[in-house]
Coordinates of C-alpha atoms in Angstrom, one line a residue:
X66 CA 21.2 2.9 14.1
X67 CA 23.7 5.1 12.9
X68 CA 22.5 8.8 13.1
X69 CA 22.3 10.8 10.0
X70 CA 24.7 13.7 9.1
X71 CA 23.1 16.9 9.4
X72 CA 24.2 19.1 6.0
X73 CA 26.9 21.3 7.3
X74 CA 25.8 24.5 5.3
X75 CA 22.0 24.1 6.6
X76 CA 20.5 25.3 9.6
X77 CA 18.3 23.2 11.3
X78 CA 14.7 24.3 11.7
X79 CA 13.0 24.9 14.8
X80 CA 10.0 22.4 15.0
X81 CA 8.7 23.5 18.2
X82 CA 5.5 24.7 16.0
X83 CA 4.3 24.3 12.3
X84 CA 5.5 26.9 9.7
X85 CA 2.7 29.1 9.3
X86 CA 2.1 28.8 5.8
X87 CA -0.5 27.7 3.6
X88 CA 1.4 24.6 1.9
X89 CA 2.8 21.8 3.6
X90 CA 6.7 22.4 4.3
X91 CA 9.7 20.3 5.4
X92 CA 13.4 21.4 6.1
X93 CA 15.0 17.9 4.6
X94 CA 18.1 18.4 3.5
X95 CA 19.8 17.5 0.2
X96 CA 21.0 14.2 -0.4
X97 CA 24.6 12.9 -1.8
X98 CA 23.7 11.1 -5.3
X99 CA 24.9 8.1 -3.7
X100 CA 22.3 8.3 -0.6
X101 CA 19.5 8.6 -3.6
X102 CA 21.2 5.8 -5.6
X103 CA 21.3 3.6 -2.7
X104 CA 17.6 4.4 -1.6
X105 CA 16.4 3.5 -5.3
X106 CA 18.4 0.9 -6.9
X107 CA 16.8 -1.8 -4.7
X108 CA 13.9 -1.5 -6.9
X109 CA 15.8 -3.1 -9.8
X110 CA 15.5 -6.4 -7.8
X111 CA 11.8 -6.1 -6.7
X112 CA 10.8 -5.4 -10.0
X113 CA 12.6 -8.5 -11.5
X114 CA 10.0 -10.4 -9.3
X115 CA 7.3 -8.5 -11.0
X116 CA 8.4 -8.4 -14.4
X117 CA 8.8 -12.1 -14.8
X118 CA 5.4 -12.5 -13.2
X119 CA 3.7 -10.2 -15.3
X120 CA 5.3 -11.0 -18.6
X121 CA 5.0 -14.7 -18.1
X122 CA 2.0 -15.4 -15.7
X123 CA -0.6 -16.0 -18.7
X124 CA 2.0 -18.1 -20.5
X125 CA 2.7 -20.3 -17.0
X126 CA -1.2 -20.4 -16.5
X127 CA -2.2 -21.3 -20.1
X128 CA 0.7 -24.0 -20.5
X129 CA -0.3 -25.9 -17.5
X130 CA -4.2 -26.0 -18.9
X131 CA -5.9 -22.9 -17.5
X132 CA -8.8 -21.5 -19.9
X133 CA -7.9 -18.5 -21.7
X134 CA -11.5 -17.0 -20.8
X135 CA -11.1 -17.6 -17.0
X136 CA -7.4 -15.8 -17.2
X137 CA -9.1 -13.1 -15.2
X138 CA -9.6 -15.3 -12.1
X139 CA -5.8 -15.6 -12.0
X140 CA -4.6 -12.0 -12.4
X141 CA -7.2 -11.0 -9.4
X142 CA -4.8 -12.6 -6.8
X143 CA -1.7 -9.9 -7.4
X144 CA -3.8 -6.6 -6.9
X145 CA -5.8 -8.7 -4.1
X146 CA -2.9 -9.1 -2.2
X147 CA -1.6 -5.5 -2.5
X148 CA -4.7 -4.0 -1.3
X149 CA -4.3 -5.5 1.7
X150 CA -0.6 -6.0 2.6
X151 CA 0.5 -2.4 1.4
X152 CA -1.3 -0.4 4.1
X153 CA -0.6 -3.0 6.3
X154 CA 3.2 -2.6 6.1
X155 CA 3.1 1.2 5.8
X156 CA 0.6 1.7 9.1
X157 CA 3.1 -0.7 11.2
X158 CA 6.2 0.6 9.8
X159 CA 5.4 3.9 10.6
X160 CA 5.8 2.9 14.3
X161 CA 8.7 0.5 13.8
X162 CA 11.7 1.9 15.1
X163 CA 14.8 -0.7 15.2
X164 CA 18.4 -0.6 15.2
X165 CA 17.9 -1.8 11.5
X166 CA 15.8 1.1 10.7
X167 CA 12.1 1.6 10.3
X168 CA 11.3 0.4 6.9
X169 CA 14.5 -2.2 6.0
X170 CA 13.3 -4.7 8.7
X171 CA 10.1 -5.6 6.4
X172 CA 12.8 -5.8 3.2
X173 CA 14.8 -8.4 5.6
X174 CA 12.4 -11.1 6.0
X175 CA 10.2 -10.4 2.7
X176 CA 13.2 -10.8 0.2
X177 CA 13.9 -14.3 0.9
X178 CA 10.4 -15.1 1.0
X179 CA 9.9 -13.8 -2.3
X180 CA 13.0 -15.4 -3.8
X181 CA 11.5 -19.1 -2.3
X182 CA 8.5 -18.5 -4.1
X183 CA 10.2 -17.3 -7.5
X184 CA 11.8 -20.8 -7.6
X185 CA 8.4 -22.7 -6.8
X186 CA 6.0 -20.8 -9.2
X187 CA 7.2 -21.8 -12.8
X188 CA 7.5 -25.4 -11.4
X189 CA 3.8 -25.6 -11.1
X190 CA 3.5 -28.2 -14.2
X191 CA 6.6 -30.1 -12.8
X192 CA 5.5 -31.9 -9.8
X193 CA 3.2 -34.4 -11.6
X194 CA -0.3 -33.1 -10.9
X195 CA -1.6 -33.5 -14.7
X196 CA -2.5 -30.9 -17.5
X197 CA -5.2 -28.8 -16.3
X198 CA -5.8 -30.4 -13.4
X199 CA -7.1 -28.6 -10.3
X200 CA -4.2 -29.5 -8.1
X201 CA -1.6 -27.8 -10.6
X202 CA -4.1 -24.7 -11.1
X203 CA -4.5 -24.3 -7.4
X204 CA -0.7 -25.0 -6.6
X205 CA 0.0 -22.2 -9.4
X206 CA -2.6 -19.7 -8.1
X207 CA -1.1 -20.3 -4.1
X208 CA 2.4 -19.5 -5.7
X209 CA 1.1 -16.2 -7.2
X210 CA -0.5 -15.3 -4.3
X211 CA 2.3 -15.9 -1.9
X212 CA 4.9 -14.3 -4.6
X213 CA 2.6 -11.1 -4.6
X214 CA 2.3 -10.8 -1.1
X215 CA 6.1 -11.2 -0.4
X216 CA 7.0 -8.7 -3.6
X217 CA 4.6 -6.4 -2.4
X218 CA 6.2 -6.2 1.2
X219 CA 9.5 -5.8 -0.7
X220 CA 8.4 -3.1 -2.6
X221 CA 6.7 -0.6 0.3
X222 CA 10.1 0.0 1.9
X223 CA 11.5 1.4 -1.4
X224 CA 8.6 3.5 -1.8
X225 CA 8.3 4.8 1.7
X226 CA 12.0 5.8 2.1
X227 CA 11.6 8.4 -0.6
X228 CA 8.3 10.2 1.4
X229 CA 10.8 9.7 4.5
X230 CA 14.2 11.1 3.4
X231 CA 14.0 13.2 0.1
X232 CA 12.7 16.8 -0.4
X233 CA 10.8 18.2 -2.7
X234 CA 13.8 19.5 -4.9
X235 CA 14.9 15.9 -5.1
X236 CA 11.8 13.9 -5.4
X237 CA 11.3 14.0 -9.1
X238 CA 14.9 12.9 -9.7
X239 CA 14.2 10.1 -7.1
X240 CA 11.1 8.8 -8.1
X241 CA 12.4 8.8 -11.8
X242 CA 15.5 7.1 -10.7
X243 CA 13.5 4.4 -8.6
X244 CA 11.5 3.8 -12.0
X245 CA 14.2 3.7 -14.3
X246 CA 16.3 0.9 -11.7
X247 CA 12.9 -0.7 -11.6
X248 CA 12.9 -0.7 -15.6
X249 CA 16.4 -2.0 -15.6
X250 CA 15.2 -4.9 -13.2
X251 CA 12.3 -5.3 -15.7
X252 CA 14.8 -5.6 -18.7
X253 CA 16.7 -8.4 -17.3
X254 CA 13.9 -10.0 -16.2
X255 CA 12.1 -10.2 -19.3
X256 CA 14.8 -10.6 -21.8
X257 CA 16.1 -13.9 -19.7
X258 CA 13.6 -16.5 -21.3
X259 CA 14.8 -15.2 -25.0
X260 CA 18.5 -15.3 -24.2
X261 CA 18.4 -18.7 -22.5
X262 CA 16.5 -20.2 -25.7
X263 CA 19.2 -18.6 -27.7
X264 CA 22.2 -20.0 -25.9
X265 CA 20.3 -23.6 -26.3
X266 CA 18.1 -23.8 -23.3
X267 CA 14.8 -25.7 -24.0
X268 CA 11.7 -23.1 -24.8
X269 CA 9.2 -26.0 -25.0
X270 CA 8.5 -28.8 -22.9
X271 CA 6.1 -31.3 -22.5
X272 CA 2.2 -30.7 -22.3
X273 CA 1.9 -29.2 -19.0
X274 CA 5.0 -28.2 -17.9
X275 CA 6.8 -25.2 -18.3
X276 CA 9.6 -24.8 -20.3
X277 CA 13.1 -25.0 -18.8
X278 CA 13.9 -21.6 -20.3
X279 CA 11.4 -19.8 -18.2
X280 CA 12.1 -21.8 -15.1
X281 CA 15.9 -20.9 -15.2
X282 CA 14.7 -17.2 -15.5
X283 CA 12.8 -17.1 -12.4
X284 CA 15.8 -18.8 -10.7
X285 CA 17.9 -16.2 -11.8
X286 CA 15.8 -13.6 -10.8
X287 CA 15.6 -14.8 -7.3
X288 CA 19.2 -14.9 -6.8
X289 CA 19.4 -10.8 -8.2
X290 CA 16.5 -10.3 -6.0
X291 CA 18.5 -11.8 -2.7
X292 CA 21.8 -9.9 -3.6
X293 CA 20.3 -6.3 -4.2
X294 CA 17.9 -6.4 -1.3
X295 CA 20.9 -7.3 1.0
X296 CA 23.0 -4.3 -0.7
X297 CA 20.2 -2.1 -0.1
X298 CA 19.8 -3.2 3.5
X299 CA 23.3 -2.8 4.3
X300 CA 23.7 0.8 2.7
X301 CA 20.7 2.5 3.7
X302 CA 21.0 4.2 7.0
X303 CA 17.5 5.7 7.7
X304 CA 16.7 8.4 10.1
X305 CA 15.9 8.0 13.9
X306 CA 12.9 9.1 15.5
X307 CA 14.0 12.7 16.8
X308 CA 15.7 13.4 13.0
X309 CA 12.7 12.7 11.1
X310 CA 10.5 14.5 13.4
X311 CA 12.4 17.5 13.1
X312 CA 13.1 17.5 9.2
X313 CA 9.5 17.1 8.8
X314 CA 8.3 19.3 11.4
X315 CA 6.0 17.2 13.6
X316 CA 5.8 15.7 17.2
X317 CA 8.7 13.5 17.8
X318 CA 6.1 11.1 19.7
X319 CA 4.0 11.2 16.1
X320 CA 4.8 7.3 15.6
X321 CA 3.2 6.5 18.8
X322 CA -0.1 7.4 18.1
X323 CA -1.0 5.8 14.3
X324 CA -4.8 6.3 13.5
X325 CA -6.7 3.6 11.9
X326 CA -6.8 2.7 8.4
X327 CA -10.3 3.7 7.9
X328 CA -9.7 7.3 9.9
X329 CA -7.1 7.8 7.4
X330 CA -8.6 7.2 4.3
X331 CA -11.5 9.3 5.7
X332 CA -9.2 12.4 6.3
X333 CA -7.1 11.8 3.2
X334 CA -6.1 15.0 1.2
X335 CA -8.1 16.1 -2.0
X336 CA -4.9 14.9 -3.6
X337 CA -5.5 11.2 -3.1
X338 CA -8.8 11.1 -4.5
X339 CA -8.2 13.4 -7.5
X340 CA -5.4 11.3 -8.7
X341 CA -7.3 8.1 -7.4
X342 CA -10.1 8.4 -10.5
X343 CA -6.8 9.0 -13.1
X344 CA -5.4 5.5 -11.7
X345 CA -8.8 3.9 -11.9
X346 CA -8.8 4.1 -15.8
X347 CA -5.3 3.8 -16.1
X348 CA -4.7 0.8 -14.2
X349 CA -7.9 -1.2 -15.9
X350 CA -5.6 -0.7 -19.0
X351 CA -2.5 -1.9 -17.5
X352 CA -4.1 -4.8 -16.1
X353 CA -5.7 -5.7 -19.4
X354 CA -2.2 -5.3 -21.5
X355 CA -0.5 -7.6 -18.8
X356 CA -3.1 -10.3 -19.1
X357 CA -3.5 -10.4 -22.8
X358 CA -0.6 -9.2 -24.5
X359 CA 1.0 -12.2 -25.0
X360 CA -2.4 -13.9 -26.6
X361 CA -3.0 -10.8 -28.6
X362 CA 0.8 -11.1 -30.2
X363 CA 0.3 -14.9 -30.7
X364 CA -3.0 -14.3 -32.6
X365 CA -2.3 -11.5 -34.4
X366 CA 1.4 -12.3 -35.4
X367 CA 1.8 -16.2 -35.3
X368 CA -2.0 -16.7 -35.5
X369 CA -2.4 -19.1 -32.9
X370 CA -4.4 -19.5 -29.9
X371 CA -2.9 -22.6 -28.9
X372 CA -0.6 -22.4 -25.7
X373 CA 1.1 -25.4 -26.3
X374 CA 2.2 -24.5 -29.9
X375 CA 5.4 -23.3 -30.4
X376 CA 4.0 -20.2 -31.9
X377 CA 2.7 -19.2 -29.0
X378 CA 6.1 -19.7 -27.0
X379 CA 7.7 -17.8 -29.5
X380 CA 5.2 -14.8 -28.9
X381 CA 5.9 -15.5 -25.2
X382 CA 9.6 -14.5 -25.9
X383 CA 9.0 -12.1 -28.3
X384 CA 6.8 -10.2 -25.7
X385 CA 9.7 -10.4 -23.5
X386 CA 12.0 -8.8 -26.2
X387 CA 9.2 -6.1 -26.5
X388 CA 9.1 -5.2 -22.5
X389 CA 12.9 -5.4 -23.2
X390 CA 12.4 -2.4 -25.4
X391 CA 9.6 -1.0 -23.5
X392 CA 11.6 -1.0 -20.6
X393 CA 14.6 0.7 -22.3
X394 CA 12.8 3.2 -23.9
X395 CA 10.9 3.9 -20.1
X396 CA 14.9 4.1 -18.7
X397 CA 15.9 6.8 -21.2
X398 CA 12.7 8.8 -20.7
X399 CA 13.2 8.5 -17.0
X400 CA 16.8 9.4 -16.8
X401 CA 16.8 12.2 -19.8
X402 CA 13.2 13.8 -19.3
X403 CA 11.0 13.3 -16.1
X404 CA 14.2 13.3 -13.8
X405 CA 14.7 16.8 -14.8
X406 CA 11.3 18.4 -14.9
X407 CA 10.2 21.2 -13.2
X408 CA 7.8 20.0 -10.1
X409 CA 5.1 22.8 -11.3
X410 CA 4.7 20.7 -14.6
X411 CA 3.8 17.4 -13.0
X412 CA 0.1 17.6 -14.5
X413 CA 1.7 18.1 -18.1
X414 CA 4.0 15.1 -18.2
X415 CA 1.0 13.1 -16.4
X416 CA -0.9 13.9 -19.5
X417 CA 1.9 13.4 -21.8
X418 CA 2.6 9.8 -20.6
X419 CA -0.6 8.5 -20.3
X420 CA -1.5 9.7 -23.7
X421 CA 1.9 8.0 -25.0
X422 CA 0.3 4.8 -23.4
X423 CA -3.3 5.0 -24.8
X424 CA -1.8 5.3 -28.3
X425 CA 0.5 2.5 -27.6
X426 CA -2.0 0.0 -26.8
X427 CA -4.7 0.8 -29.2
X428 CA -1.6 0.8 -31.9
X429 CA -0.9 -3.1 -30.9
X430 CA -4.5 -3.9 -31.8
X431 CA -3.8 -3.3 -35.5
X432 CA -0.3 -4.5 -35.9
X433 CA 0.3 -7.9 -37.8
X434 CA 4.3 -8.1 -37.8
X435 CA 6.5 -8.6 -35.0
X436 CA 9.0 -5.8 -35.7
X437 CA 6.6 -3.3 -36.3
X438 CA 5.1 -3.8 -32.6
X439 CA 8.6 -2.0 -31.3
X440 CA 7.0 1.4 -32.0
X441 CA 4.0 1.2 -29.8
X442 CA 6.0 -0.6 -26.8
X443 CA 8.4 2.5 -26.8
X444 CA 5.3 4.7 -26.2
X445 CA 3.6 2.1 -23.6
X446 CA 7.3 2.4 -21.9
X447 CA 7.2 6.0 -21.9
X448 CA 3.5 5.4 -20.6
X449 CA 4.4 2.9 -18.1
X450 CA 7.0 5.0 -16.3
X451 CA 5.2 7.7 -16.1
X452 CA 2.2 6.1 -14.2
X453 CA 4.7 4.8 -11.5
X454 CA 6.3 8.2 -11.2
X455 CA 3.6 11.2 -11.3
X456 CA 1.2 10.0 -9.3
X457 CA 3.2 9.6 -6.3
X458 CA 5.1 12.8 -7.3
X459 CA 1.5 14.7 -6.8
X460 CA 0.1 12.8 -4.1
X461 CA 3.0 12.7 -1.6
X462 CA 3.6 16.3 -2.0
X463 CA 0.3 16.7 -0.2
X464 CA 1.6 14.6 2.7
X465 CA 3.0 16.1 5.9
X466 CA 5.1 13.5 7.2
X467 CA 3.2 11.9 9.4
X468 CA 1.5 8.6 8.8
X469 CA 3.5 8.8 5.6
X470 CA 4.0 5.0 5.3
X471 CA 0.3 4.2 5.8
X472 CA -0.9 6.8 3.1
X473 CA 1.4 5.3 0.6
X474 CA 0.0 1.8 1.3
X475 CA -3.3 3.2 1.2
X476 CA -2.3 4.9 -2.0
X477 CA -1.8 1.3 -3.5
X478 CA -5.5 0.7 -3.3
X479 CA -6.1 3.2 -6.3
X480 CA -3.3 0.5 -8.2
X481 CA -4.9 -2.8 -6.8
X482 CA -9.0 -2.0 -6.9
X483 CA -8.7 -1.2 -10.2
X484 CA -6.7 -4.3 -11.1
X485 CA -9.6 -6.5 -9.4
X486 CA -12.1 -4.5 -11.1
X487 CA -10.7 -5.0 -14.4
X488 CA -10.2 -9.0 -13.8
X489 CA -13.7 -9.0 -12.6
X490 CA -15.1 -7.5 -15.8
X491 CA -13.0 -9.2 -18.1
X492 CA -15.4 -12.0 -18.3
X493 CA -18.4 -10.1 -19.7
X494 CA -15.6 -7.7 -21.8
X495 CA -13.9 -10.6 -23.3
X496 CA -17.2 -11.9 -24.7
X497 CA -18.0 -8.5 -25.8
X498 CA -14.9 -8.6 -27.8
X499 CA -15.5 -11.8 -29.3
X500 CA -13.4 -13.3 -27.2
X501 CA -10.4 -11.8 -28.9
X502 CA -7.0 -10.9 -27.2
X503 CA -6.4 -8.2 -29.4
X504 CA -9.6 -6.9 -29.1
X505 CA -8.7 -6.5 -25.3
X506 CA -6.1 -4.6 -26.1
X507 CA -8.1 -1.9 -27.8
X508 CA -10.2 -1.7 -24.7
X509 CA -7.1 -1.5 -22.6
X510 CA -6.2 1.7 -25.1
X511 CA -9.7 3.3 -24.7
X512 CA -9.6 2.9 -20.8
X513 CA -5.9 4.9 -20.9
X514 CA -7.7 7.7 -23.1
X515 CA -10.2 8.3 -20.2
X516 CA -7.5 8.2 -17.9
X517 CA -5.9 11.1 -20.1
X518 CA -9.2 13.0 -19.8
X519 CA -9.6 12.6 -16.2
X520 CA -6.1 14.3 -15.3
X521 CA -8.0 17.4 -15.8
X522 CA -9.8 17.3 -12.4
X523 CA -6.3 17.3 -10.4
X524 CA -6.3 20.5 -8.7
X525 CA -3.9 19.7 -5.3
X526 CA -0.8 19.6 -7.8
X527 CA 1.7 21.9 -6.2
X528 CA 5.1 20.6 -4.9
X529 CA 5.5 21.2 -0.7
X530 CA 7.2 24.2 0.3
X531 CA 10.8 23.5 1.0
X532 CA 12.5 25.3 4.2
X533 CA 15.6 23.6 4.0
X534 CA 17.3 27.0 2.2
X535 CA 15.3 28.9 4.7
X536 CA 14.0 27.2 7.6
X537 CA 12.9 30.2 9.7
X538 CA 10.2 31.3 6.8

């Protein structure tokens, strides 16, 4: 593996003992912007897979005959996969040191697998299983499970590399850039069915078959995922064990003595539990948004609940456009606002973002005009961006560099468990709101408002002490 260049103007810290400070410290050097770009740009390809999945999954399963009242069953699978996969990827990549890197080997095998499943998933209704057949639904469920398994393995290296290589002064920029590129990937993914339909690709198909516009969108997404992942693997050169230990002030042999996941959870910093409570309500709201937005738009705007109708398919395409608008609003917000914020103001921006999210979700419930939906989706974009940036900013600042990957993987449980809880509860909640998909959007907004209130419990939100300028402190 290539050795990283030490910053020429910064002395190297003495790591014979940890600095005697009351806060966690590191002496990671400032990275060139091109390196931060290489670290963060890969998320564009990964999120193409997730965005196609989240924006089209409900449409795909209802098209092949899934009962709308049981959609929660299928939406349990992705977070369930993430709950188990990401901590394991973190744990084992913490002690994986090869000539290809520490995190990159996991991307090397997961990206091709994710691309393959992206090709198979939208064809769940194309193999002659029959409309609403057990075989078609089972094939779709298995494809979703494997797509999320592979996508989660793809995702983790990009998150972990920020904790490995980016210092506190650049962390807000790195997390914001990563999420901005993630949203750009979402833009490409979700607008594809609409654009393909505009150019004459069929947006309807025989009963039980996913339209060609959706299938081709998944094929294009698979190609882009492979290309961008290859660029990242080729470009990013990770720190070797000694250099990593030097910058993080830990024992160079630390990676050989990893702790069990259950013990890491027990010893997790307070910031983990504080942010987890906020994540609980935020991700319940997001899960309901993903599950019911297409149906809510179809019911409110096109006045149909029939998944085979042209109106429902038009609503699916319009949701893709709204997701495009949401992503563009998020990208602008990320580059112009969050990437420039003061590390000591993270709680404020966390609160602002989730409040915007909550208002946007509730607003969707009241709107019956497709063009008026643009405004709430801009707010949703701001909130969605925030929920992918500030929790990681706050939580990773409480880590000391040891078991970094394991903890980021475990932290993913604060995203996955609320989604599973929301999916299980959806069977009762959906009936409670009169089997109304717009009503579920209102529930999502209420849950997000509770998350805003929960931010007040976060106390461990101070950034790490950066010793790169004064390593002898």
